[in-house]
């Protein structure tokens, strides 16, 4: 009897082990199948940064810290992870995690949303903390997406099959500014208040050109600090991107494109308006990259016009890149920073960079001289000049 009981226990144990093995194997296969649909990419950036700032007739202020000036935030560096999951049935999710202040216990989610494709991929609906916009400026340097509000939203894109390349739609978005202090606390929000924060966008990609445009409306409920006592309206935003795609057929590597961001489009107060318009002309064959950026910005009662040429040689099959950029900016108007200044600022930024398969190491020096407002202790005979310089040894890994 005891022997039979032991044999039964042994058989049950074997069955339990087999069941656990099947469960673990099934889980492993499920994870493997999931991993096949999940794309993970990102970057890790940091470096050593020395900075010094000095105003005329004052002692310089310098410090050394960890940091990377190559679009890596204002902290000691940045770790960015992009997640893109597609379940194979026209549904999925996209997310981006940024960790820029490494002393924080948690990183920041730039965006995290689920999406579904309908009607033979002619319509896409996204829900969540939105980003990865089809109507954004797309960079470089200017990265704007009007639906990227902290409150999240719902985005609908229409991509008709009879007009290939067209993407048009709207976003039901939440408020993108703090609550207006002038708003009556007893006054409830209505659906109309939320609808007034909507975003509309359109893009059209063609063999000859690309056009992107987005417009964000504004409601009185939210407002920037300087606009809270004026009713909170007039904070509409507009972005655009225009690029030509013809010249590369005749001169490979040649490209022209323009970016723009306007804030306060409908505001009646000039100090609320911010207009930025950039034009890029670039020629990038294998041997070098030559670019010039023209800019015209309007801020309050001042206009800034600037030009930024850059040139970088690519040596040893792009293993080594050496070059520099230079910026000249001139301001105009009654809001000119300093009335007697021959320019607003000058910048120069030489760089040497080693490029590997999925990483780079670079050393960059930066110098800026600019006219600023007068300060206490500055002699009357001296011009209000300020100099800023830094050296940055950069490290970056892409994955």
mmCIF file of C-alpha atoms in Angstrom, residues 157-359:
data_model
loop_
_atom_site.group_PDB
_atom_site.id
_atom_site.type_symbol
_atom_site.label_atom_id
_atom_site.label_comp_id
_atom_site.label_asym_id
_atom_site.label_seq_id
_atom_site.Cartn_x
_atom_site.Cartn_y
_atom_site.Cartn_z
ATOM 1 C CA UNK A 157 -5.772 60.577 -39.067
ATOM 2 C CA UNK A 158 -7.403 60.178 -42.478
ATOM 3 C CA UNK A 159 -5.175 58.740 -45.230
ATOM 4 C CA UNK A 160 -7.380 58.266 -48.300
ATOM 5 C CA UNK A 161 -6.231 55.655 -50.796
ATOM 6 C CA UNK A 162 -7.260 57.828 -53.746
ATOM 7 C CA UNK A 163 -4.773 60.546 -52.710
ATOM 8 C CA UNK A 164 -1.518 58.728 -51.828
ATOM 9 C CA UNK A 165 0.659 60.717 -49.445
ATOM 10 C CA UNK A 166 -2.147 62.737 -47.855
ATOM 11 C CA UNK A 167 -2.640 62.647 -44.089
ATOM 12 C CA UNK A 168 -5.287 64.942 -42.587
ATOM 13 C CA UNK A 169 -7.040 64.880 -39.259
ATOM 14 C CA UNK A 170 -7.760 66.407 -35.909
ATOM 15 C CA UNK A 171 -6.909 65.940 -32.233
ATOM 16 C CA UNK A 172 -9.288 66.225 -29.322
ATOM 17 C CA UNK A 173 -6.745 67.494 -26.826
ATOM 18 C CA UNK A 174 -6.653 68.614 -23.226
ATOM 19 C CA UNK A 175 -5.413 72.017 -22.019
ATOM 20 C CA UNK A 176 -1.718 72.701 -22.578
ATOM 21 C CA UNK A 177 -1.263 75.539 -20.065
ATOM 22 C CA UNK A 178 -1.969 76.066 -16.377
ATOM 23 C CA UNK A 179 -5.480 76.904 -15.249
ATOM 24 C CA UNK A 180 -6.288 80.586 -15.701
ATOM 25 C CA UNK A 181 -6.365 82.347 -12.315
ATOM 26 C CA UNK A 182 -9.081 84.625 -13.643
ATOM 27 C CA UNK A 183 -11.427 81.698 -14.298
ATOM 28 C CA UNK A 184 -14.371 81.583 -11.916
ATOM 29 C CA UNK A 185 -13.887 78.549 -9.671
ATOM 30 C CA UNK A 186 -17.650 78.032 -9.587
ATOM 31 C CA UNK A 187 -17.943 78.114 -13.358
ATOM 32 C CA UNK A 188 -17.973 74.551 -14.699
ATOM 33 C CA UNK A 189 -16.106 73.421 -17.769
ATOM 34 C CA UNK A 190 -18.172 72.511 -20.801
ATOM 35 C CA UNK A 191 -17.501 70.290 -23.779
ATOM 36 C CA UNK A 192 -17.051 73.452 -25.852
ATOM 37 C CA UNK A 193 -14.136 74.527 -23.633
ATOM 38 C CA UNK A 194 -12.307 71.306 -24.407
ATOM 39 C CA UNK A 195 -13.201 71.394 -28.109
ATOM 40 C CA UNK A 196 -11.612 74.844 -28.321
ATOM 41 C CA UNK A 197 -8.250 73.229 -27.490
ATOM 42 C CA UNK A 198 -8.423 70.965 -30.557
ATOM 43 C CA UNK A 199 -5.618 70.557 -33.085
ATOM 44 C CA UNK A 200 -6.069 70.189 -36.834
ATOM 45 C CA UNK A 201 -3.274 68.976 -39.063
ATOM 46 C CA UNK A 202 -2.466 68.027 -42.623
ATOM 47 C CA UNK A 203 0.569 66.675 -44.426
ATOM 48 C CA UNK A 204 1.175 65.761 -48.043
ATOM 49 C CA UNK A 205 4.222 63.836 -49.215
ATOM 50 C CA UNK A 206 4.970 63.842 -52.938
ATOM 51 C CA UNK A 207 7.965 62.946 -55.070
ATOM 52 C CA UNK A 208 8.448 66.658 -55.733
ATOM 53 C CA UNK A 209 7.775 68.184 -52.298
ATOM 54 C CA UNK A 210 6.559 67.703 -48.721
ATOM 55 C CA UNK A 211 4.180 69.944 -46.783
ATOM 56 C CA UNK A 212 3.167 69.709 -43.115
ATOM 57 C CA UNK A 213 0.881 72.065 -41.236
ATOM 58 C CA UNK A 214 -0.817 72.000 -37.828
ATOM 59 C CA UNK A 215 -2.896 74.541 -35.927
ATOM 60 C CA UNK A 216 -3.868 74.460 -32.251
ATOM 61 C CA UNK A 217 -6.857 76.486 -31.086
ATOM 62 C CA UNK A 218 -7.081 78.095 -27.662
ATOM 63 C CA UNK A 219 -9.702 78.383 -24.927
ATOM 64 C CA UNK A 220 -9.917 80.982 -22.173
ATOM 65 C CA UNK A 221 -9.667 78.355 -19.432
ATOM 66 C CA UNK A 222 -5.874 78.059 -19.643
ATOM 67 C CA UNK A 223 -3.334 80.831 -20.134
ATOM 68 C CA UNK A 224 0.332 81.701 -19.839
ATOM 69 C CA UNK A 225 1.284 83.737 -16.797
ATOM 70 C CA UNK A 226 1.433 87.097 -18.618
ATOM 71 C CA UNK A 227 -1.943 86.486 -20.242
ATOM 72 C CA UNK A 228 -4.002 85.392 -17.212
ATOM 73 C CA UNK A 229 -5.518 88.807 -16.533
ATOM 74 C CA UNK A 230 -6.366 89.468 -20.195
ATOM 75 C CA UNK A 231 -8.969 86.787 -20.598
ATOM 76 C CA UNK A 232 -6.612 83.957 -21.477
ATOM 77 C CA UNK A 233 -7.388 84.009 -25.207
ATOM 78 C CA UNK A 234 -5.158 84.471 -28.249
ATOM 79 C CA UNK A 235 -2.708 81.661 -27.528
ATOM 80 C CA UNK A 236 -3.315 79.822 -30.778
ATOM 81 C CA UNK A 237 -0.268 78.005 -32.188
ATOM 82 C CA UNK A 238 0.797 77.139 -35.717
ATOM 83 C CA UNK A 239 3.645 75.016 -37.066
ATOM 84 C CA UNK A 240 4.732 74.121 -40.582
ATOM 85 C CA UNK A 241 7.366 72.272 -42.560
ATOM 86 C CA UNK A 242 7.974 72.660 -46.298
ATOM 87 C CA UNK A 243 10.695 70.861 -48.257
ATOM 88 C CA UNK A 244 11.510 70.370 -51.915
ATOM 89 C CA UNK A 245 12.456 66.965 -53.323
ATOM 90 C CA UNK A 246 13.322 67.816 -56.925
ATOM 91 C CA UNK A 247 16.893 69.125 -56.793
ATOM 92 C CA UNK A 248 18.312 65.907 -55.319
ATOM 93 C CA UNK A 249 17.480 64.214 -58.638
ATOM 94 C CA UNK A 250 19.920 66.555 -60.404
ATOM 95 C CA UNK A 251 22.401 67.089 -57.565
ATOM 96 C CA UNK A 252 22.387 64.146 -55.095
ATOM 97 C CA UNK A 253 22.754 65.320 -51.527
ATOM 98 C CA UNK A 254 21.267 68.767 -52.140
ATOM 99 C CA UNK A 255 18.208 69.735 -50.094
ATOM 100 C CA UNK A 256 16.170 72.823 -49.122
ATOM 101 C CA UNK A 257 13.535 72.930 -46.398
ATOM 102 C CA UNK A 258 11.833 75.413 -44.068
ATOM 103 C CA UNK A 259 10.385 75.151 -40.545
ATOM 104 C CA UNK A 260 8.186 77.508 -38.603
ATOM 105 C CA UNK A 261 6.506 77.976 -35.226
ATOM 106 C CA UNK A 262 4.061 80.770 -34.409
ATOM 107 C CA UNK A 263 2.564 81.440 -30.987
ATOM 108 C CA UNK A 264 -0.176 83.940 -30.211
ATOM 109 C CA UNK A 265 -1.407 83.969 -33.807
ATOM 110 C CA UNK A 266 -4.742 85.631 -32.937
ATOM 111 C CA UNK A 267 -3.562 87.662 -29.933
ATOM 112 C CA UNK A 268 -4.161 91.407 -29.965
ATOM 113 C CA UNK A 269 -1.133 91.959 -27.705
ATOM 114 C CA UNK A 270 2.228 92.192 -29.562
ATOM 115 C CA UNK A 271 4.148 91.033 -26.477
ATOM 116 C CA UNK A 272 2.274 87.723 -26.648
ATOM 117 C CA UNK A 273 3.432 86.904 -30.160
ATOM 118 C CA UNK A 274 6.367 84.665 -30.997
ATOM 119 C CA UNK A 275 7.158 83.867 -34.625
ATOM 120 C CA UNK A 276 10.101 81.664 -35.662
ATOM 121 C CA UNK A 277 10.890 80.950 -39.307
ATOM 122 C CA UNK A 278 13.953 78.956 -40.387
ATOM 123 C CA UNK A 279 15.196 78.122 -43.882
ATOM 124 C CA UNK A 280 17.842 75.408 -44.429
ATOM 125 C CA UNK A 281 19.981 74.897 -47.530
ATOM 126 C CA UNK A 282 22.200 71.827 -47.391
ATOM 127 C CA UNK A 283 24.581 69.955 -49.671
ATOM 128 C CA UNK A 284 25.787 66.640 -48.238
ATOM 129 C CA UNK A 285 27.732 64.362 -50.598
ATOM 130 C CA UNK A 286 29.937 61.618 -49.174
ATOM 131 C CA UNK A 287 32.980 63.854 -48.663
ATOM 132 C CA UNK A 288 31.421 66.684 -46.616
ATOM 133 C CA UNK A 289 28.271 68.331 -45.274
ATOM 134 C CA UNK A 290 27.758 72.030 -46.008
ATOM 135 C CA UNK A 291 24.715 73.812 -44.630
ATOM 136 C CA UNK A 292 23.461 77.339 -44.133
ATOM 137 C CA UNK A 293 20.467 78.227 -41.985
ATOM 138 C CA UNK A 294 18.644 81.525 -42.317
ATOM 139 C CA UNK A 295 16.293 82.649 -39.594
ATOM 140 C CA UNK A 296 13.781 85.392 -38.950
ATOM 141 C CA UNK A 297 12.222 85.535 -35.473
ATOM 142 C CA UNK A 298 9.756 88.045 -34.063
ATOM 143 C CA UNK A 299 9.567 88.401 -30.292
ATOM 144 C CA UNK A 300 7.435 91.188 -28.837
ATOM 145 C CA UNK A 301 8.721 94.444 -30.370
ATOM 146 C CA UNK A 302 12.003 93.000 -31.615
ATOM 147 C CA UNK A 303 12.910 91.137 -34.771
ATOM 148 C CA UNK A 304 15.970 88.902 -35.077
ATOM 149 C CA UNK A 305 17.559 88.024 -38.389
ATOM 150 C CA UNK A 306 20.440 85.551 -38.387
ATOM 151 C CA UNK A 307 22.495 83.328 -40.627
ATOM 152 C CA UNK A 308 24.310 80.162 -39.543
ATOM 153 C CA UNK A 309 26.702 78.515 -42.021
ATOM 154 C CA UNK A 310 28.433 75.236 -41.151
ATOM 155 C CA UNK A 311 30.899 72.929 -42.886
ATOM 156 C CA UNK A 312 32.146 69.468 -41.855
ATOM 157 C CA UNK A 313 34.664 67.266 -43.691
ATOM 158 C CA UNK A 314 34.087 63.498 -43.623
ATOM 159 C CA UNK A 315 37.379 61.586 -43.593
ATOM 160 C CA UNK A 316 38.261 57.873 -43.706
ATOM 161 C CA UNK A 317 34.808 56.801 -44.900
ATOM 162 C CA UNK A 318 33.117 59.056 -42.316
ATOM 163 C CA UNK A 319 35.100 57.639 -39.412
ATOM 164 C CA UNK A 320 36.287 61.175 -38.643
ATOM 165 C CA UNK A 321 34.335 64.410 -39.048
ATOM 166 C CA UNK A 322 35.977 67.831 -38.614
ATOM 167 C CA UNK A 323 34.348 71.221 -39.068
ATOM 168 C CA UNK A 324 32.724 74.249 -37.545
ATOM 169 C CA UNK A 325 29.601 76.405 -37.523
ATOM 170 C CA UNK A 326 29.282 80.177 -37.238
ATOM 171 C CA UNK A 327 26.252 82.311 -36.372
ATOM 172 C CA UNK A 328 25.633 86.021 -36.898
ATOM 173 C CA UNK A 329 22.457 87.548 -35.449
ATOM 174 C CA UNK A 330 21.184 91.119 -35.862
ATOM 175 C CA UNK A 331 18.176 92.502 -34.004
ATOM 176 C CA UNK A 332 15.857 95.364 -35.036
ATOM 177 C CA UNK A 333 12.945 97.320 -33.609
ATOM 178 C CA UNK A 334 12.115 99.387 -30.535
ATOM 179 C CA UNK A 335 12.782 96.315 -28.397
ATOM 180 C CA UNK A 336 16.383 96.005 -29.592
ATOM 181 C CA UNK A 337 18.436 94.519 -26.729
ATOM 182 C CA UNK A 338 20.991 97.358 -26.819
ATOM 183 C CA UNK A 339 20.412 100.407 -28.974
ATOM 184 C CA UNK A 340 24.027 100.967 -29.972
ATOM 185 C CA UNK A 341 24.976 97.358 -30.713
ATOM 186 C CA UNK A 342 26.297 96.495 -34.218
ATOM 187 C CA UNK A 343 24.906 92.977 -33.807
ATOM 188 C CA UNK A 344 22.992 90.967 -31.210
ATOM 189 C CA UNK A 345 25.331 87.982 -30.908
ATOM 190 C CA UNK A 346 28.102 86.035 -32.632
ATOM 191 C CA UNK A 347 28.723 82.310 -32.199
ATOM 192 C CA UNK A 348 31.432 79.909 -33.351
ATOM 193 C CA UNK A 349 31.419 76.164 -32.655
ATOM 194 C CA UNK A 350 34.287 73.983 -34.009
ATOM 195 C CA UNK A 351 33.892 70.212 -33.610
ATOM 196 C CA UNK A 352 35.905 67.030 -34.149
ATOM 197 C CA UNK A 353 34.001 63.733 -33.998
ATOM 198 C CA UNK A 354 34.851 60.031 -34.231
ATOM 199 C CA UNK A 355 31.956 57.990 -35.631
ATOM 200 C CA UNK A 356 31.592 54.264 -34.994
ATOM 201 C CA UNK A 357 28.875 51.821 -36.038
ATOM 202 C CA UNK A 358 26.412 52.768 -33.278
ATOM 203 C CA UNK A 359 28.235 55.410 -31.272
#
